[in-house]
CSV table of C-alpha atoms in Angstrom, one decimal:
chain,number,residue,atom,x,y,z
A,1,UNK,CA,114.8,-211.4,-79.4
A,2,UNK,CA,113.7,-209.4,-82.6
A,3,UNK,CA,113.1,-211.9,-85.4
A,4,UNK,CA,115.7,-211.6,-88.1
A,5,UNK,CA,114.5,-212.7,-91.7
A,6,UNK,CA,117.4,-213.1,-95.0
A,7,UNK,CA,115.6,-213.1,-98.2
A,8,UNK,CA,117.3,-214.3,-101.4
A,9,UNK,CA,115.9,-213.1,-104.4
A,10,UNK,CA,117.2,-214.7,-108.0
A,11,UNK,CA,116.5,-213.5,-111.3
A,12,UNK,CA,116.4,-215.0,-114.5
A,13,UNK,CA,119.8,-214.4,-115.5
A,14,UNK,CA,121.1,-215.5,-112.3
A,15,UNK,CA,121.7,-212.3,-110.9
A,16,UNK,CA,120.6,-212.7,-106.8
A,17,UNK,CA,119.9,-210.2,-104.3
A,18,UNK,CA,119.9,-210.8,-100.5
A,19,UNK,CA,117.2,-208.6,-98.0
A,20,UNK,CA,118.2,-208.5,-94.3
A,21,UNK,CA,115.4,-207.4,-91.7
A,22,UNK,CA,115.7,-208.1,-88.0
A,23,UNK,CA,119.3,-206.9,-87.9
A,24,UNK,CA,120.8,-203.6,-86.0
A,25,UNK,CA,123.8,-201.8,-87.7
A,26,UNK,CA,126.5,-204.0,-89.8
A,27,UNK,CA,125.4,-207.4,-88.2
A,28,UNK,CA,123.4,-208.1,-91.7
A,29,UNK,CA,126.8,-208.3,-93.2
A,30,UNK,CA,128.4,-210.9,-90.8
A,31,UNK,CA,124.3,-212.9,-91.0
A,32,UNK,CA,125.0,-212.9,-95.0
A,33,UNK,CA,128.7,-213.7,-95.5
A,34,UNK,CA,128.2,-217.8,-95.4
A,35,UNK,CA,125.5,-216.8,-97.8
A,36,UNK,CA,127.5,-214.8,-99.8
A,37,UNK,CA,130.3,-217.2,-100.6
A,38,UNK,CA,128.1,-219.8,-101.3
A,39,UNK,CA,126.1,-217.9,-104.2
A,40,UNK,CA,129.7,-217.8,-105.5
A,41,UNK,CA,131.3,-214.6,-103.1
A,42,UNK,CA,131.4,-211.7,-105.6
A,43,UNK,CA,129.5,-208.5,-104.8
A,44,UNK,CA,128.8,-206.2,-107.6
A,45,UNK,CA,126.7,-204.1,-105.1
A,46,UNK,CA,125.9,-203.6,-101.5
A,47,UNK,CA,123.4,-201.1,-100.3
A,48,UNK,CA,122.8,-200.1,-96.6
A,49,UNK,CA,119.2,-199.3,-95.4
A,50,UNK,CA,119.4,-195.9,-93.9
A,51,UNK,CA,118.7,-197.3,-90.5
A,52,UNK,CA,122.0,-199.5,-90.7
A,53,UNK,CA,123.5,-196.4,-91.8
A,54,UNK,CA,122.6,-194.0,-88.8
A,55,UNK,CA,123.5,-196.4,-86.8
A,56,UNK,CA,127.0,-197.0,-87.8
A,57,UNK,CA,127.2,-193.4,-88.4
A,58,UNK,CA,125.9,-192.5,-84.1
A,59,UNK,CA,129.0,-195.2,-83.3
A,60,UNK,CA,132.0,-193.8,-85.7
A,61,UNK,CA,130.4,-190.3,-84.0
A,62,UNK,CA,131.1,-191.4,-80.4
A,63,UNK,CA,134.5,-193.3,-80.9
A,64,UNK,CA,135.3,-190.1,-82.6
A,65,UNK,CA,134.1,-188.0,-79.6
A,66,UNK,CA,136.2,-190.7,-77.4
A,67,UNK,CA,139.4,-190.1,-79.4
A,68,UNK,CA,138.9,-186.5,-79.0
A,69,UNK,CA,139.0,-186.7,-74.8
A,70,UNK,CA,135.0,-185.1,-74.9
């Protein structure tokens, strides 16, 4: 099993930011969402890494490709 590491950053002004490493596709979002709520649940911001994005991207392709009997 991959390690998986959160990383909560807080600023001065109480602005936070959360890092997720360790995590394939979307799954940082359902690792962080406890997290989330308890930093008080509003998200200004939310930015995928690129390899979260290909992957989400490669599995909306073959549902796609499903859907379309290929």
């Amino acid at each position: 099993m991959e390690l998986q590491e959160v990383e909560v950053f807080i600023a001065p002004d109480g602005t936070t930011r959360i890092e997720v490493r360790g995590v394939a596709g979307a799954g940082c979002l359902d690792l962080t969402e406890d997290l989330e709520k308890a930093l008080g649940g509003q998200v200004v911001e939310r930015e995928l890494t690129a390899e979260a994005q290909e992957l989400i991207q490669e599995r909306v392709d073959e549902r796609l490709r499903r859907s379309q009997g290929s």
